[in-house]
Short mmCIF file of C-alpha atoms in Angstrom, two decimals:
data_model
loop_
_atom_site.label_atom_id
_atom_site.label_comp_id
_atom_site.label_asym_id
_atom_site.label_seq_id
_atom_site.Cartn_x
_atom_site.Cartn_y
_atom_site.Cartn_z
CA MET K 27 14.13 10.23 26.52
CA ASN K 28 15.19 9.45 23.16
CA LYS K 29 12.37 8.27 21.03
CA VAL K 30 12.05 8.93 17.14
CA ILE K 31 8.82 8.16 15.18
CA LEU K 32 8.89 8.68 11.20
CA MET K 33 6.82 7.89 8.46
CA GLY K 34 8.16 7.99 4.99
CA ARG K 35 9.02 6.20 1.89
CA LEU K 36 12.34 4.47 1.10
CA THR K 37 14.55 6.42 -1.45
CA ARG K 38 16.40 3.35 -2.64
CA ASP K 39 16.56 -0.55 -1.77
CA PRO K 40 18.14 -0.97 1.77
CA GLU K 41 21.80 -1.82 1.56
CA VAL K 42 22.74 -4.54 3.65
CA ARG K 43 26.13 -5.71 4.89
CA TYR K 44 26.91 -8.59 7.11
CA SER K 45 29.49 -8.03 9.89
CA ALA K 46 32.70 -10.53 10.01
CA GLY K 47 33.68 -12.71 12.54
CA ASP K 48 31.88 -16.06 14.19
CA ASN K 49 28.67 -14.34 14.97
CA SER K 50 28.03 -12.29 11.73
CA MET K 51 25.07 -10.07 12.18
CA ALA K 52 23.06 -8.14 9.04
CA VAL K 53 23.40 -4.21 9.05
CA ALA K 54 20.83 -2.58 6.91
CA ARG K 55 21.37 1.14 6.11
CA TYR K 56 18.51 2.96 4.39
CA THR K 57 17.06 6.96 3.98
CA LEU K 58 13.30 7.33 4.27
CA ALA K 59 12.11 10.76 2.79
CA VAL K 60 9.70 12.32 5.04
CA ASP K 61 7.65 14.82 4.12
CA ARG K 62 7.68 18.19 5.82
CA ARG K 63 4.27 19.20 7.27
CA PHE K 64 4.65 22.98 6.79
CA ARG K 65 5.44 24.00 3.08
CA ARG K 66 7.26 27.35 1.86
CA ASP K 67 5.18 29.19 -0.94
CA GLY K 68 3.30 25.63 -1.62
CA ASP K 69 6.45 23.90 -2.25
CA GLN K 70 6.65 20.24 -1.58
CA SER K 71 9.63 19.45 0.59
CA ALA K 72 11.03 16.51 2.52
CA ASP K 73 13.77 15.57 4.95
CA PHE K 74 15.91 12.59 3.88
CA ILE K 75 16.68 10.94 7.19
CA GLY K 76 19.19 7.98 7.62
CA CYS K 77 18.47 4.83 9.41
CA VAL K 78 20.34 1.65 10.44
CA ALA K 79 18.81 -1.29 11.59
CA PHE K 80 20.62 -4.63 12.81
CA GLY K 81 20.20 -8.27 13.42
CA ARG K 82 16.56 -9.59 12.54
CA SER K 83 15.28 -5.89 11.48
CA ALA K 84 17.92 -5.85 9.08
CA GLU K 85 17.20 -9.19 7.42
CA PHE K 86 13.62 -8.24 7.29
CA ALA K 87 14.73 -4.98 5.28
CA GLU K 88 16.80 -6.96 3.15
CA LYS K 89 13.97 -9.49 2.38
CA TYR K 90 11.01 -7.11 2.10
CA LEU K 91 11.88 -3.53 1.76
CA ARG K 92 11.96 -1.88 -1.54
CA GLN K 93 12.67 1.80 -3.02
CA GLY K 94 9.31 3.67 -2.61
CA THR K 95 7.85 1.33 -0.13
CA LYS K 96 5.98 3.61 2.94
CA LEU K 97 7.22 2.71 6.43
CA VAL K 98 6.75 3.58 9.86
CA VAL K 99 9.90 3.56 11.68
CA THR K 100 10.53 3.83 15.48
CA GLY K 101 13.86 4.40 16.92
CA ARG K 102 16.41 6.59 18.63
CA ILE K 103 18.69 9.19 17.17
CA GLN K 104 22.47 8.03 17.37
CA THR K 105 25.11 10.76 16.78
CA GLY K 106 28.82 9.92 16.05
CA SER K 107 32.15 11.02 13.90
CA TYR K 108 34.54 9.69 11.95
CA THR K 109 37.58 11.20 10.12
CA ASN K 110 37.60 10.65 6.49
CA ARG K 111 40.26 9.73 3.92
CA ASP K 112 41.15 13.57 3.65
CA GLY K 113 41.79 14.05 7.29
CA GLN K 114 38.64 16.04 7.93
CA LYS K 115 36.29 15.18 10.71
CA VAL K 116 32.69 14.05 9.52
CA TYR K 117 29.61 14.09 12.00
CA THR K 118 26.87 11.63 11.47
CA THR K 119 23.24 11.51 12.67
CA ASP K 120 21.30 8.25 12.12
CA VAL K 121 17.95 6.57 13.70
CA VAL K 122 18.90 3.24 14.98
CA VAL K 123 15.68 1.37 14.05
CA GLU K 124 13.88 -0.45 16.81
CA ASP K 125 10.93 -1.29 15.05
CA GLN K 126 9.68 -0.93 11.39
CA GLU K 127 6.20 -1.44 9.91
CA PHE K 128 4.51 -1.12 6.60
CA ALA K 129 2.48 1.90 6.56
CA GLU K 130 0.25 0.85 3.54
CA SER K 131 -1.08 -2.39 1.71
CA LYS K 132 0.75 -3.83 -1.31
CA ALA K 133 -2.69 -3.15 -3.21
CA ALA K 134 -2.39 0.52 -2.16
CA ALA K 135 1.39 0.72 -2.85
CA ALA K 136 0.93 -0.83 -6.37
CA GLU K 137 -2.07 1.50 -7.19
CA SER K 138 0.07 4.51 -6.39
CA GLY K 139 3.06 3.03 -8.45
CA MET K 140 5.43 3.28 -5.65
CA MET K 141 6.10 -0.42 -5.47
CA ARG K 142 8.80 -2.28 -7.54
CA GLN K 143 8.78 -6.01 -8.29
CA PRO K 144 11.49 -7.39 -5.64
CA SER K 145 14.26 -9.45 -7.22
CA PRO K 146 13.77 -13.38 -7.59
CA MET K 147 16.14 -13.65 -4.81
CA ALA K 148 13.95 -11.50 -2.34
CA ALA K 149 10.70 -13.28 -3.79
CA ALA K 150 11.51 -16.77 -2.86
CA PRO K 151 11.16 -16.07 1.04
CA MET K 152 7.85 -14.55 0.47
CA ALA K 153 6.60 -17.55 -1.48
CA ALA K 154 6.77 -19.62 1.18
CA SER K 155 5.04 -17.45 3.92
CA PRO K 156 1.25 -18.47 4.36
CA MET K 157 -1.04 -16.29 2.01
CA PRO K 158 -4.84 -16.03 2.41
CA SER K 159 -6.35 -18.07 -0.48
CA PRO K 160 -8.41 -15.94 -3.36
CA SER K 161 -11.53 -16.71 -1.67
CA GLN K 162 -10.20 -15.56 1.74
CA ALA K 163 -8.86 -12.05 0.10
CA SER K 164 -11.04 -9.01 0.24
CA ALA K 165 -11.60 -7.08 -3.04
CA GLY K 166 -8.00 -5.94 -3.68
CA ASP K 167 -7.49 -4.17 -0.09
CA GLY K 168 -4.43 -6.65 0.94
CA PHE K 169 -6.52 -7.73 4.09
CA MET K 170 -8.08 -11.04 4.66
CA ASN K 171 -11.64 -11.29 5.07
CA ILE K 172 -12.56 -12.61 8.82
CA PRO K 173 -15.49 -15.33 8.57
CA ASP K 174 -18.98 -14.60 10.20
CA GLY K 175 -19.32 -16.53 13.58
CA ILE K 176 -15.69 -16.72 14.59
CA ASP K 177 -16.16 -14.50 17.47
CA GLU K 178 -16.77 -17.18 19.64
CA GLU K 179 -13.51 -18.88 18.90
CA LEU K 180 -11.35 -15.85 19.64
CA PRO K 181 -9.40 -16.22 23.06
CA PHE K 182 -9.70 -12.24 23.70
CA ASN K 183 -13.49 -11.50 23.37
#
């Protein structure tokens, strides 16, 4: 079984390209800084792991992911090789993203100072998404309050 689960922060904004041809597909590349569990001599250390997302996952990365965003990524390891311009063989290891989720709320990210403001181009699609009204949002935790008495209406009681 080839399964990887990572939690870390983006080292920079994802690099997104589109494949050529009639059925062009988005391809996003980004690097996650994943803290190591064990430290030598108290030093903080991290591994920098390259990730690549395709299609809708890549489009999501382009719109919503920014440097410093904390993510949980699941996927699989893929190795490869190519010959560079100098004629040397280069070996690669990437995580092919199957799923990516935010690992903290926007409010928590803003408090930690890790979120940057998205570019105006990236902010436009988010403005169109349904957002809870200020009366529905709880006290800055980024989640919507669920009204009392709604339990009877839920289909999965």
